[in-house]
XYZ file of N, CA and C in Angstrom:
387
model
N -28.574 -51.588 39.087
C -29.648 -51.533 38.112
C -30.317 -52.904 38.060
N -31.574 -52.856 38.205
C -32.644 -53.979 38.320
C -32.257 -54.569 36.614
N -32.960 -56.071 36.306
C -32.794 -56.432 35.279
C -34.148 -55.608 34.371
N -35.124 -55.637 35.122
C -36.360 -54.787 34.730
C -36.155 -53.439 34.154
N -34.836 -52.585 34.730
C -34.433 -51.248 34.851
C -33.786 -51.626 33.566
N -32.755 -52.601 33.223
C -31.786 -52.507 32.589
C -32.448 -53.234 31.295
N -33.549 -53.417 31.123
C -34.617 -54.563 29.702
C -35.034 -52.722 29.248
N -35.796 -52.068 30.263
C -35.898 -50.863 29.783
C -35.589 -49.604 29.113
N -34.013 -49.993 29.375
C -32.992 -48.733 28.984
C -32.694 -49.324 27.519
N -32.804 -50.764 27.350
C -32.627 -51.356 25.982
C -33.655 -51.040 25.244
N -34.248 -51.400 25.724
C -35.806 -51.191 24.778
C -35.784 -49.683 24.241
N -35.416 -48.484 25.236
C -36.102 -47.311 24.973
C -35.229 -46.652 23.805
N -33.590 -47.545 23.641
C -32.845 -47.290 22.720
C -32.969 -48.045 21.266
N -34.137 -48.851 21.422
C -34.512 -49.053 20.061
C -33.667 -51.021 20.158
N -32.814 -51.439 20.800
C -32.500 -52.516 20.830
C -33.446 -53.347 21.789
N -33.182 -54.367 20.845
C -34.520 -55.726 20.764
C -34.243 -56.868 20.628
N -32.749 -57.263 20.662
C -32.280 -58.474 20.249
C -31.436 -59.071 21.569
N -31.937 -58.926 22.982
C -31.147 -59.272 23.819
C -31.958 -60.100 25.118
N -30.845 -60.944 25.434
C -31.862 -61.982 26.909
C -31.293 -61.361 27.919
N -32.001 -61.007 29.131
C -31.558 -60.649 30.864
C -32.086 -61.979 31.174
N -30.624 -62.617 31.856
C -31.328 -63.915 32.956
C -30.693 -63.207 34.396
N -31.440 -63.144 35.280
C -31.245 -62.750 36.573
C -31.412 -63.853 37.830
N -31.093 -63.874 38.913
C -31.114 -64.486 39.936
C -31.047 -63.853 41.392
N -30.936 -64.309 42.496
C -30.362 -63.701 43.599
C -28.800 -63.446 43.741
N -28.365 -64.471 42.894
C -26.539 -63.716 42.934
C -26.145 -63.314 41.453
N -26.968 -62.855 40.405
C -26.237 -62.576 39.293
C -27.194 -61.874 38.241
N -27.086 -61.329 37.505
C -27.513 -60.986 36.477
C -26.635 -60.719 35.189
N -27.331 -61.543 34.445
C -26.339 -61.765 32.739
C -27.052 -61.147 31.727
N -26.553 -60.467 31.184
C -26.495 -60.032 29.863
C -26.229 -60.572 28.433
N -27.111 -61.108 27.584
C -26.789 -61.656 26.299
C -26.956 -61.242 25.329
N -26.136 -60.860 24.768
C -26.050 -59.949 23.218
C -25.853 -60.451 22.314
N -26.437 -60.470 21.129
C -25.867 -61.122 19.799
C -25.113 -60.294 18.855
N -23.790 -60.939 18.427
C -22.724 -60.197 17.295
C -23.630 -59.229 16.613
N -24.048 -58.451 16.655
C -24.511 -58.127 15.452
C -24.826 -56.182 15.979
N -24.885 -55.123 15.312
C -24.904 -53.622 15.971
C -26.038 -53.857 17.024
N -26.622 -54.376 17.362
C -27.045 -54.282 18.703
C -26.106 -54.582 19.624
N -25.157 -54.990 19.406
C -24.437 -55.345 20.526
C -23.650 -53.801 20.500
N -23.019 -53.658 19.727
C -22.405 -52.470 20.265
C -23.429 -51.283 20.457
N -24.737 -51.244 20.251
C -25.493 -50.165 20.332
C -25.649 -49.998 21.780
N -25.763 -51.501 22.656
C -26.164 -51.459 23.503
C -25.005 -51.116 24.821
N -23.530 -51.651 24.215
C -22.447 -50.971 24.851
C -22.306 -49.364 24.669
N -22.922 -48.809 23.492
C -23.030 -47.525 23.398
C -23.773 -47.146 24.675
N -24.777 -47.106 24.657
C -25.965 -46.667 25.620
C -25.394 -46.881 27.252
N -24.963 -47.872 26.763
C -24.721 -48.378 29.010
C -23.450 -47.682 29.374
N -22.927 -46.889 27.885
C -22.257 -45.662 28.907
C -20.482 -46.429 28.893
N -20.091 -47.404 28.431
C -18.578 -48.631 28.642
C -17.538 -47.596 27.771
N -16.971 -47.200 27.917
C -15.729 -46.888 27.013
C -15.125 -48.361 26.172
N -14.657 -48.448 24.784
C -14.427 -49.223 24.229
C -13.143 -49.182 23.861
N -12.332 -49.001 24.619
C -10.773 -48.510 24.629
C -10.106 -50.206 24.675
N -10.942 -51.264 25.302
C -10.182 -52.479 25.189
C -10.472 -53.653 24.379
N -10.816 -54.250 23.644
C -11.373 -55.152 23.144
C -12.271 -56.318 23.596
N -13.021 -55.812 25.060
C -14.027 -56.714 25.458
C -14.956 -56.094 25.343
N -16.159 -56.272 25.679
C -17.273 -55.018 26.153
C -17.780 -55.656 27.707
N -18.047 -55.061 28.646
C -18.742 -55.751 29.464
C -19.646 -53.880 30.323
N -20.775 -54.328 30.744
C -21.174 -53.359 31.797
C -21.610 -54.005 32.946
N -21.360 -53.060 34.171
C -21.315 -53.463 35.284
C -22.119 -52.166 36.090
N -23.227 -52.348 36.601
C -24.116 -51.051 37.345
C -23.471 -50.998 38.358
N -24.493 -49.851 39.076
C -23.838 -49.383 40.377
C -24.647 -50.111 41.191
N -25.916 -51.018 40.939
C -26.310 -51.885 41.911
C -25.687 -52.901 42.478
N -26.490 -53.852 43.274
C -25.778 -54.778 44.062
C -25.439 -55.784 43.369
N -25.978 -56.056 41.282
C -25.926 -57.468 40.999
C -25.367 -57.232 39.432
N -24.312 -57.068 39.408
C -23.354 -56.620 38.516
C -23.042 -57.850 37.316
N -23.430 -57.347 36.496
C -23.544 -58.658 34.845
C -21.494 -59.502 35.010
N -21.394 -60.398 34.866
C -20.639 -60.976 34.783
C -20.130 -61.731 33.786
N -20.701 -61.986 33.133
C -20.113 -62.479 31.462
C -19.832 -61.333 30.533
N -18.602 -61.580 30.077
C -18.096 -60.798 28.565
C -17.620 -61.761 27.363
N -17.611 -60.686 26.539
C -16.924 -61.558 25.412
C -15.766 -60.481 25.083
N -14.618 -61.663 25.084
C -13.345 -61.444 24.212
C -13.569 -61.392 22.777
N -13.592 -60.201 22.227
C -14.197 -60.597 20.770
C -12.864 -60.299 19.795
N -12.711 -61.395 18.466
C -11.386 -60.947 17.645
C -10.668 -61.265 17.821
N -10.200 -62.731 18.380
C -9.258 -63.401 18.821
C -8.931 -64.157 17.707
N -7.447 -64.722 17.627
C -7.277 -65.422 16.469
C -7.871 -67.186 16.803
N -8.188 -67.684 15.662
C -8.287 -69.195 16.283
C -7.430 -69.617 16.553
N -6.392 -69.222 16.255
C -4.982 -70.060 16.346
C -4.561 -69.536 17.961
N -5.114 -68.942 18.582
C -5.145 -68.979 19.899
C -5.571 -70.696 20.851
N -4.988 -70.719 21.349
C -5.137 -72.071 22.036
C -6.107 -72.018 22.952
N -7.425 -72.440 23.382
C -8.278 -72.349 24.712
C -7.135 -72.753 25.845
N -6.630 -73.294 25.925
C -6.112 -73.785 27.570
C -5.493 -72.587 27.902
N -4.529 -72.208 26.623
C -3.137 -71.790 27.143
C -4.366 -69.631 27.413
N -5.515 -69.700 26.779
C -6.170 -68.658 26.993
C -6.802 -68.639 28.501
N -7.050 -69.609 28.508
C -7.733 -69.892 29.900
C -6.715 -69.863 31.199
N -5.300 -70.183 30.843
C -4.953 -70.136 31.760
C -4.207 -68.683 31.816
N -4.230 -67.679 31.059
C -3.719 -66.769 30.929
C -5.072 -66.005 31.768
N -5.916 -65.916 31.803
C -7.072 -65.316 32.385
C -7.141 -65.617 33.893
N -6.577 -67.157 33.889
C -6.916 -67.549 35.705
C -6.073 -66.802 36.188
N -4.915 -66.278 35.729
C -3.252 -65.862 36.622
C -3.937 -64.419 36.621
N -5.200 -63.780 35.667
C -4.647 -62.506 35.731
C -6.510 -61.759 36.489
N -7.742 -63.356 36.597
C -8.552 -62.288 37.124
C -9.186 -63.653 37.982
N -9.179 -63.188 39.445
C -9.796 -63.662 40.106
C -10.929 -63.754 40.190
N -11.356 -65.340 40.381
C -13.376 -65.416 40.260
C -13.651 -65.562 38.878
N -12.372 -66.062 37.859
C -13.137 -66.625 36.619
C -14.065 -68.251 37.154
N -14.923 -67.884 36.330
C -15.854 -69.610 36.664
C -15.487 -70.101 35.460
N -15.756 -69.377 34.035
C -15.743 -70.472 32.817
C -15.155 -69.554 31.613
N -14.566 -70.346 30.759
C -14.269 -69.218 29.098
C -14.463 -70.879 28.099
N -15.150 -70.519 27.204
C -15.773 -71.070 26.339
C -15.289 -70.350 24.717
N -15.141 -71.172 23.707
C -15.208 -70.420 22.565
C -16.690 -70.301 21.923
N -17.283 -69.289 21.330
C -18.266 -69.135 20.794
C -18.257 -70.259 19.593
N -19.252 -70.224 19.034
C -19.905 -71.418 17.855
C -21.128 -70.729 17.456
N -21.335 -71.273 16.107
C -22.227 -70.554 15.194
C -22.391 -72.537 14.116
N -23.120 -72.511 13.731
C -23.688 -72.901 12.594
C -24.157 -73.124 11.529
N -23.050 -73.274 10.899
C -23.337 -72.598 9.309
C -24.580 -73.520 8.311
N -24.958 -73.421 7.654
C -25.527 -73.570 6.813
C -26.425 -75.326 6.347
N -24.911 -76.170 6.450
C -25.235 -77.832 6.507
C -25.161 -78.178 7.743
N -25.344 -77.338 8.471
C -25.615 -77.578 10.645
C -24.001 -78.103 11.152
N -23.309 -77.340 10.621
C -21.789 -77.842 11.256
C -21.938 -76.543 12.241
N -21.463 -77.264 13.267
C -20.690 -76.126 14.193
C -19.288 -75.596 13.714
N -19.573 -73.912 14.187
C -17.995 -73.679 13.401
C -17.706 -72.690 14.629
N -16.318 -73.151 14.680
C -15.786 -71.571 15.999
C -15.600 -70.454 15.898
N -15.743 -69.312 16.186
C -15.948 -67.683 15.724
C -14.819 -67.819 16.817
N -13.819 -66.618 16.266
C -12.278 -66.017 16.925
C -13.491 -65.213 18.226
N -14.229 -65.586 19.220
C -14.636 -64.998 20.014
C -14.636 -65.985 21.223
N -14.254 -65.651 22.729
C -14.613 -66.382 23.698
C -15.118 -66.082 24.650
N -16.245 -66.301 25.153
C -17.207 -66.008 26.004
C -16.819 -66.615 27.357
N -16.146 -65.278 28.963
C -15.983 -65.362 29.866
C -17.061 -65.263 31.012
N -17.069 -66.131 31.643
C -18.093 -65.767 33.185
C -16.998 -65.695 34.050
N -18.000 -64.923 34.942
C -16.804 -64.634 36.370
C -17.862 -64.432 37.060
N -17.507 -64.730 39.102
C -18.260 -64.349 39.923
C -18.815 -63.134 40.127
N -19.805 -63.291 40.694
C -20.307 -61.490 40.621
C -20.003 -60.107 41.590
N -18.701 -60.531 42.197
C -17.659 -59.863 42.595
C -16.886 -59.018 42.212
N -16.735 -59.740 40.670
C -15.686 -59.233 39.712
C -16.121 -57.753 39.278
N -15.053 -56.735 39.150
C -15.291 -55.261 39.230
C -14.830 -55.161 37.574
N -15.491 -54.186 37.180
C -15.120 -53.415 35.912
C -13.132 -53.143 36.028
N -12.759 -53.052 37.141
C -11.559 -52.554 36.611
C -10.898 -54.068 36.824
N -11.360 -54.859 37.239
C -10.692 -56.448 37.310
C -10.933 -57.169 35.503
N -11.805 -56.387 34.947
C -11.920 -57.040 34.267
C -11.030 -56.304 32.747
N -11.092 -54.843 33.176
C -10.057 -54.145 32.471
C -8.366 -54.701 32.650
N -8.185 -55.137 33.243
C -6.827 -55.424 33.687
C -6.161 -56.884 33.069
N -7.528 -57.482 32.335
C -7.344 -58.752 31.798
C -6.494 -58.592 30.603
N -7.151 -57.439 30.016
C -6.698 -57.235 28.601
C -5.170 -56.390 28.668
């Protein structure tokens, strides 16, 4: 699915709150917390049986970032990160999300945002969890 194809299928479902950045090796998907995000995992068809969301087309340029969403903070980044390298090949990065509250502090949301090469298959990425 083209990023053009896939801006369309959002749009026609009424969601409006999302960025496609595309390239020759990737296309990403950016969703914000909020029911568009799951509206839009509704629509693209993902079963939500695991606690990530990610979709992946049947074209050649398959979205590669998810979010781990609902994690405790008291989760450690390293010891998360390294639990992810042992279990999915072609991670590039995991990051914790941040938000900004009010007096401009950054604050960390129990969420961490994974990239992986664009290799990585829907069931590689099921297998994390």
């Amino acid at each position: 699915m083209s990023a053009v194809a896939l801006r369309k299928v959002l749009l026609d479902a009424k969601i409006k709150n999302f960025t496609i950045r595309s390239n020759k090796d990737e296309t990403k998907l950016y969703l914000n917390l909020k029911p568009d995000y799951e509206a839009a995992i509704h629509v693209l068809n993902v079963s939500d049986e695991i606690d990530f969301h990610t979709y992946s087309p049947s074209g050649s340029r398959p979205l590669n970032k998810f979010i781990i969403k609902g994690l405790d903070l008291d989760h450690d980044l390293d010891s998360i990160t390294e639990t992810l390298q042992a279990r999915l090949p072609g991670l590039k990065s995991v990051w914790r999300m941040k938000k900004t509250d009010a007096d401009g502090f950054k604050i960390e949301l129990p969420h961490i945002i994974v990239t992986t090469d664009p290799d990585t298959t829907i069931d590689n990425l099921k297998a994390v969890v």
